[in-house]
Amino acid sequence: MSTYVVVGLQYGDEGKGKITDVLSAKSDYVVRFQGGDNAGHTVYVGDEKFVLHLLPSGVLQCKGKCIIANGVVVNPKSFIKEVNQIESKGLRTDHIFISRRAHVIMPYHILLDTYREEEHGGTQIGTTKKGIGPCYEDKIARVGIRMIDLLNPEILREKIEKNLKIKNSLFEKYFDKPTLDVEEIYNEYLEIGKQLQDRIVDTELELNEAIRDGKNVLFEGAQALMLDIDFGTYPYVTSSSPSTGGVCTGAGVPPTSLQNLIGVAKAYCTRVGNGPFPSELDNELGEKIRQIGGEFGATTGRPRRTGWLDLVSLKHACMINGINNLVITKLDVLTGIDNLKVVTHYKTEDGKIIDYFTSSTEKLYNYEPIYQDLPGWKEDITKARSYDELPDTAQKYIEFIEKYLGINVYLVSVGPERSQNIIRKELF
């Protein structure tokens, strides 16, 4: 069997889209297993820039099938919009399918997400207001609408009526907002179901058969481990499990079938939205990294918070995910910085020195990062295609990461282009 899982190890935006795009050229299946159109995966093909939110990043390269699996929450309007954008560039989309079991983001989910974030005195999570969290809430509460329901008029109407009875009461009485019309939503989503009916299929059976047949199956996550609902900086997290474990429930495959577990991390660290960020550089250098790295949200356009590489949180992410292949992206962004720093320990509020991540988000705000200084480099590394072409200090930076984590870096990205990679071993 040949299975590959690509997950983020920081707070998202690590460059998973590019890595998935590169690996998908040799994949028979590319499978997105969690999240929704809150993801922002940027892929470059020549001078052409594609920002994918819901579609798997491998859609541009994969010659086989692209699957949006059951663990994803699907905004069908976003799906149709992205498909149309891809087709307008002359690219095919007839290989893209959605699991019948995937839950549907409805208009009331988006409004709930928006109203909660705007609520005065509320705890702003910093969501993208795409309705992701409320859709997962309905899934867990067993009142969600699934893609298969869009193909069954009676079930669809019944579920919309039941949901709006509660949601409209919230909108009217709690948020003091207008209510939604059952008939309008029903007619719109019944029509969407007709439009997408040939793409809505059972995916778990086909994926398990593909794995048994030795096909190359690439699983792609959105967000990252530090935003995981269980193991991230709760409550400043996403509403799903963007971990290797999330593949099993998110795509319907057993853990024994997962082979190559690929973790992606930037050579530094960024975060969008609220929440603790121990290594944050809220200064001129942080702004310089933001501008050079183009650190602005692909989905929201929000400027990302920037900081030094945090190896304590990275070790936590690698442990939870069981990573056996590491990818370091955007190494080129650090060019020209004389003195680089990486976090190797935290000093707790009571003065204790630790090298493990805490479950207390509140305490993390008060932890002091302890840094290891490493020399930088001035040479342009964007044209390097072999590890030996990197300056000695850049190699030492990579090797320090490897030694700390006990995991080999198999790929180093030195630019946004598909070809700007140093591949130290072939996985396929």
XYZ file of C-alpha atoms in Angstrom:
428
model
C 0.000 0.000 0.000
C 1.094 3.554 -0.653
C -0.702 6.094 1.505
C 0.485 9.610 2.274
C -0.911 12.106 4.774
C -0.034 15.810 4.657
C -0.833 17.792 7.812
C 0.160 21.154 9.254
C 2.211 21.298 12.445
C 1.796 24.920 13.506
C -1.190 27.276 13.271
C -2.006 26.723 9.610
C -0.617 28.465 6.518
C 2.538 26.320 6.494
C 2.431 25.691 2.759
C 0.542 22.374 2.770
C -1.130 23.304 -0.508
C 2.149 23.471 -2.374
C 3.395 20.175 -0.914
C 0.109 18.445 -1.725
C 0.252 19.859 -5.225
C 3.768 18.473 -5.731
C 2.884 15.014 -4.371
C -0.455 14.811 -6.164
C 1.216 14.486 -9.568
C 1.983 10.863 -8.660
C -1.250 10.177 -6.765
C -4.232 8.142 -7.900
C -6.425 9.811 -5.278
C -6.165 13.102 -3.395
C -8.496 13.231 -0.410
C -9.465 16.194 1.766
C -10.604 14.794 5.134
C -11.649 17.702 7.409
C -12.379 21.421 7.667
C -14.316 23.467 5.155
C -13.901 26.479 2.914
C -12.158 28.258 5.797
C -8.948 26.743 4.448
C -6.790 28.845 2.152
C -4.352 26.733 0.149
C -2.283 28.711 -2.321
C -0.811 26.883 -5.309
C 1.288 28.454 -8.077
C 1.476 27.053 -11.587
C 3.988 29.200 -13.456
C 2.813 32.775 -12.995
C -0.734 31.608 -12.313
C -1.859 31.761 -8.677
C -4.688 29.525 -7.451
C -6.207 29.970 -3.994
C -8.234 26.888 -3.089
C -10.557 26.926 -0.094
C -12.618 23.758 -0.332
C -11.256 21.757 -3.253
C -8.265 19.494 -2.545
C -4.985 21.217 -3.400
C -4.112 18.294 -5.629
C -6.940 19.116 -8.027
C -4.549 20.804 -10.483
C -2.084 17.930 -10.772
C -3.912 14.726 -9.867
C -4.630 12.539 -12.884
C -6.928 10.303 -10.816
C -9.781 11.331 -8.507
C -10.090 14.171 -6.003
C -12.334 13.388 -3.048
C -13.973 15.697 -0.511
C -14.526 13.113 2.205
C -17.116 12.705 4.937
C -15.181 14.651 7.573
C -15.358 17.878 5.575
C -18.207 20.351 6.049
C -19.196 21.518 2.584
C -20.533 24.874 1.495
C -21.956 23.767 -1.872
C -22.042 27.357 -3.149
C -18.313 27.660 -2.520
C -17.775 24.300 -4.200
C -19.607 25.402 -7.345
C -17.764 28.732 -7.382
C -14.333 27.084 -7.147
C -15.194 24.515 -9.794
C -16.261 27.310 -12.135
C -13.021 29.209 -11.460
C -10.914 26.143 -12.236
C -12.875 25.423 -15.423
C -12.542 29.054 -16.551
C -8.768 28.448 -16.701
C -9.336 25.549 -19.077
C -8.722 22.854 -16.434
C -10.871 19.772 -15.885
C -13.032 19.180 -12.808
C -14.858 15.987 -13.770
C -12.604 14.045 -11.389
C -13.872 15.815 -8.236
C -16.398 14.054 -5.985
C -18.036 14.667 -2.589
C -18.927 12.087 0.053
C -22.627 11.517 0.604
C -21.889 11.597 4.329
C -20.284 15.070 4.303
C -22.314 17.691 6.161
C -23.645 20.789 4.434
C -22.957 24.331 5.596
C -26.317 26.102 5.460
C -27.011 29.868 5.429
C -27.993 29.813 9.109
C -24.579 28.363 10.035
C -22.805 31.321 8.440
C -25.096 33.816 10.176
C -24.622 32.129 13.562
C -20.844 32.222 13.118
C -20.960 35.899 12.162
C -23.315 37.017 14.920
C -21.315 35.231 17.613
C -18.059 36.825 16.504
C -19.700 40.250 16.416
C -21.426 39.837 19.761
C -20.342 42.508 22.223
C -18.637 40.963 25.238
C -18.330 37.564 23.620
C -15.108 35.568 23.352
C -13.935 36.171 19.825
C -12.195 33.093 18.488
C -11.119 34.840 15.299
C -13.050 32.519 12.983
C -13.385 33.134 9.250
C -17.188 33.444 9.708
C -17.726 30.705 7.140
C -20.135 28.709 9.310
C -17.669 25.886 9.937
C -18.087 25.629 13.718
C -21.910 25.819 13.763
C -22.080 23.149 11.045
C -19.891 20.799 13.092
C -22.073 21.599 16.129
C -25.160 20.407 14.257
C -23.281 17.312 13.118
C -22.453 16.375 16.711
C -25.985 17.307 17.856
C -27.301 14.895 15.180
C -29.453 17.513 13.464
C -27.103 18.212 10.545
C -27.964 18.112 6.864
C -25.728 15.820 4.799
C -24.946 15.914 1.101
C -27.146 12.865 0.543
C -30.095 14.828 1.986
C -29.855 17.288 -0.900
C -30.963 14.399 -3.124
C -34.041 13.566 -1.000
C -36.667 16.365 -1.143
C -38.823 15.139 1.765
C -35.889 14.646 4.151
C -34.358 17.980 3.118
C -37.541 19.937 3.827
C -38.087 18.205 7.162
C -34.528 18.931 8.343
C -34.598 22.579 7.227
C -37.919 23.124 9.013
C -36.658 21.581 12.261
C -33.400 23.534 12.174
C -34.972 26.875 11.368
C -37.483 26.515 14.185
C -34.553 26.737 16.606
C -32.215 28.975 14.609
C -34.864 31.571 13.808
C -35.739 31.772 17.483
C -32.071 32.505 18.238
C -31.801 35.094 15.484
C -34.957 36.901 16.580
C -34.885 36.698 20.346
C -31.194 36.540 21.218
C -29.365 38.329 18.414
C -32.233 40.654 17.453
C -31.756 39.781 13.778
C -34.144 38.887 10.932
C -35.363 35.314 10.536
C -34.821 33.045 7.497
C -37.484 31.633 5.188
C -37.883 27.843 4.999
C -39.265 27.803 1.465
C -36.522 29.995 0.050
C -33.701 27.893 1.514
C -35.417 24.600 0.609
C -35.857 25.556 -3.050
C -32.304 26.857 -3.346
C -30.654 23.764 -1.860
C -32.924 21.330 -3.688
C -31.700 22.919 -6.915
C -28.077 22.726 -5.725
C -28.596 19.010 -5.068
C -29.763 18.507 -8.645
C -26.736 20.393 -9.927
C -24.283 18.294 -7.890
C -26.020 14.902 -7.918
C -23.447 13.223 -10.186
C -20.629 14.283 -7.855
C -22.252 13.080 -4.614
C -21.065 9.496 -4.092
C -20.060 6.915 -1.469
C -16.333 7.529 -1.047
C -15.179 5.316 1.833
C -15.714 2.043 -0.042
C -13.742 3.223 -3.056
C -10.899 4.598 -0.931
C -10.493 1.373 1.034
C -10.522 -0.650 -2.173
C -7.900 1.695 -3.660
C -5.664 1.208 -0.615
C -6.045 -2.567 -0.804
C -5.151 -2.424 -4.511
C -1.914 -0.542 -3.751
C -2.973 2.742 -5.323
C -1.221 5.954 -4.289
C -3.692 7.724 -1.989
C -2.803 11.179 -0.667
C -4.773 12.570 2.290
C -4.732 16.338 2.717
C -5.574 18.228 5.892
C -6.525 21.845 6.410
C -5.454 24.099 9.314
C -2.922 22.435 11.633
C -2.308 20.579 14.872
C -2.038 23.703 17.036
C -5.587 24.497 15.916
C -6.839 20.964 16.644
C -10.083 20.851 18.649
C -8.452 18.542 21.233
C -4.713 19.210 21.118
C -4.484 22.833 20.012
C -4.720 26.096 21.954
C -8.372 25.612 22.917
C -10.711 27.529 22.523
C -8.720 29.371 19.829
C -8.915 26.380 17.538
C -10.829 25.021 14.582
C -13.812 22.678 14.974
C -12.276 19.450 13.673
C -9.190 17.279 14.003
C -6.590 18.339 11.389
C -4.334 15.512 12.533
C -3.266 12.196 11.064
C -5.821 10.622 13.409
C -8.490 12.777 11.798
C -7.918 10.904 8.539
C -9.466 7.746 9.968
C -12.761 9.303 10.995
C -12.668 11.976 8.292
C -12.231 9.611 5.348
C -13.334 6.242 6.723
C -10.019 4.421 6.549
C -8.348 2.388 9.335
C -5.197 3.624 11.120
C -3.326 0.517 9.956
C -3.562 1.803 6.383
C -1.680 5.064 7.044
C 1.942 4.806 6.028
C 3.824 8.043 5.212
C 2.897 10.737 7.742
C 4.172 14.059 6.421
C 4.226 17.100 8.687
C 4.649 20.589 7.246
C 6.131 23.514 9.196
C 7.483 26.909 8.246
C 11.070 27.808 9.055
C 9.494 30.401 11.351
C 5.968 30.610 12.760
C 2.765 32.498 11.978
C -0.727 32.657 13.394
C -3.984 34.177 12.132
C -6.635 35.204 14.631
C -6.601 35.280 18.399
C -4.884 33.015 20.901
C -1.490 32.658 22.608
C 1.669 32.846 20.509
C 4.782 32.579 22.756
C 7.386 33.348 20.064
C 5.520 36.257 18.463
C 7.602 39.112 17.024
C 5.383 42.123 17.453
C 8.062 44.472 16.174
C 9.897 45.705 13.080
C 11.498 42.326 12.389
C 8.118 40.623 12.642
C 6.740 43.075 10.086
C 9.723 42.464 7.806
C 9.097 38.705 7.878
C 5.401 39.343 7.209
C 6.126 41.433 4.132
C 8.862 39.195 2.684
C 6.856 36.043 3.356
C 3.583 37.505 2.084
C 1.983 36.585 5.372
C -1.601 37.575 4.747
C -4.503 35.142 5.017
C -5.384 33.438 1.734
C -9.020 33.231 2.848
C -9.448 36.458 4.842
C -6.578 38.701 3.740
C -5.841 39.328 7.418
C -2.179 40.010 8.263
C -0.676 37.006 10.001
C 1.111 37.370 13.292
C 4.740 36.314 12.871
C 7.340 34.867 15.200
C 10.373 32.644 15.618
C 10.174 28.893 15.090
C 8.769 27.240 18.237
C 10.289 23.774 18.566
C 8.412 23.013 21.792
C 5.029 23.252 20.094
C 6.455 21.580 16.977
C 7.590 18.581 19.036
C 4.080 18.353 20.510
C 2.567 18.391 17.010
C 4.949 15.740 15.709
C 4.204 13.494 18.685
C 0.409 13.666 18.320
C 0.613 13.098 14.570
C 3.326 10.416 14.646
C 5.197 12.290 11.920
C 7.873 10.264 10.111
C 8.659 12.764 7.330
C 9.156 16.476 7.940
C 8.814 19.352 5.478
C 10.274 22.809 6.190
C 8.851 25.601 4.031
C 9.774 29.233 3.402
C 13.398 28.846 4.451
C 14.203 31.589 1.920
C 12.197 34.151 3.923
C 14.841 34.065 6.681
C 17.636 35.072 4.280
C 19.393 38.246 5.403
C 18.594 37.941 9.118
C 21.960 37.824 10.893
C 20.856 36.190 14.124
C 18.107 33.573 14.050
C 16.324 32.249 17.115
C 14.356 29.084 17.809
C 12.365 28.264 20.952
C 13.718 25.203 22.764
C 12.074 25.575 26.193
C 9.436 27.558 28.086
C 9.844 29.240 31.444
C 6.568 28.834 33.329
C 4.900 31.421 35.552
C 6.511 29.816 38.605
C 10.015 29.754 37.082
C 10.087 26.108 36.011
C 11.923 25.302 32.750
C 9.998 22.855 30.554
C 10.327 21.445 27.034
C 6.768 20.202 26.563
C 3.529 21.861 25.549
C 0.841 22.767 28.079
C -2.876 21.999 27.955
C -3.622 25.304 29.710
C -4.126 28.020 27.130
C -4.414 30.623 29.894
C -1.013 29.678 31.319
C 0.613 29.737 27.901
C 0.024 33.489 27.705
C 2.415 33.881 30.635
C 5.088 31.439 29.519
C 8.412 32.966 28.561
C 10.115 31.402 25.541
C 13.756 30.374 25.950
C 15.698 30.684 22.709
C 18.691 29.069 21.060
C 20.600 31.512 18.843
C 21.671 30.286 15.413
C 23.675 32.155 12.750
C 21.827 33.309 9.632
C 22.882 33.564 5.984
C 22.886 36.253 3.320
C 23.068 34.127 0.149
C 20.063 33.819 -2.154
C 18.834 30.233 -1.717
C 15.793 30.364 -4.008
C 17.668 28.637 -6.839
C 19.069 25.825 -4.674
C 17.802 22.390 -5.753
C 20.107 20.178 -3.720
C 20.897 20.269 -0.033
C 24.602 20.846 -0.672
C 23.769 24.106 -2.466
C 22.463 25.627 0.760
C 24.871 27.766 2.810
C 26.435 25.950 5.771
C 24.437 28.024 8.242
C 21.150 27.176 6.473
C 22.088 23.492 6.624
C 22.879 23.832 10.324
C 19.477 25.448 10.884
C 17.751 22.441 9.298
C 19.959 19.994 11.163
C 19.250 21.674 14.509
C 15.521 21.137 13.874
C 16.128 17.492 12.949
C 18.215 16.806 16.050
C 15.713 18.465 18.400
C 12.724 16.602 16.960
C 14.454 13.341 16.091
C 12.819 13.404 12.648
C 14.463 13.813 9.254
C 13.547 16.729 7.005
C 12.781 15.122 3.667
C 11.889 18.312 1.754
C 12.927 21.956 2.084
C 10.929 24.588 0.215
C 12.915 27.643 -0.894
C 10.204 29.551 -2.760
C 6.512 29.493 -3.729
C 6.951 27.863 -7.137
C 6.173 24.191 -7.593
C 9.825 23.592 -8.603
C 11.481 25.492 -5.732
C 12.130 22.478 -3.552
C 15.100 20.579 -2.229
C 13.965 16.953 -2.085
C 16.327 14.892 0.044
C 14.599 11.558 -0.564
C 11.809 10.318 -2.821
C 8.662 9.122 -1.074
C 7.007 7.685 -4.181
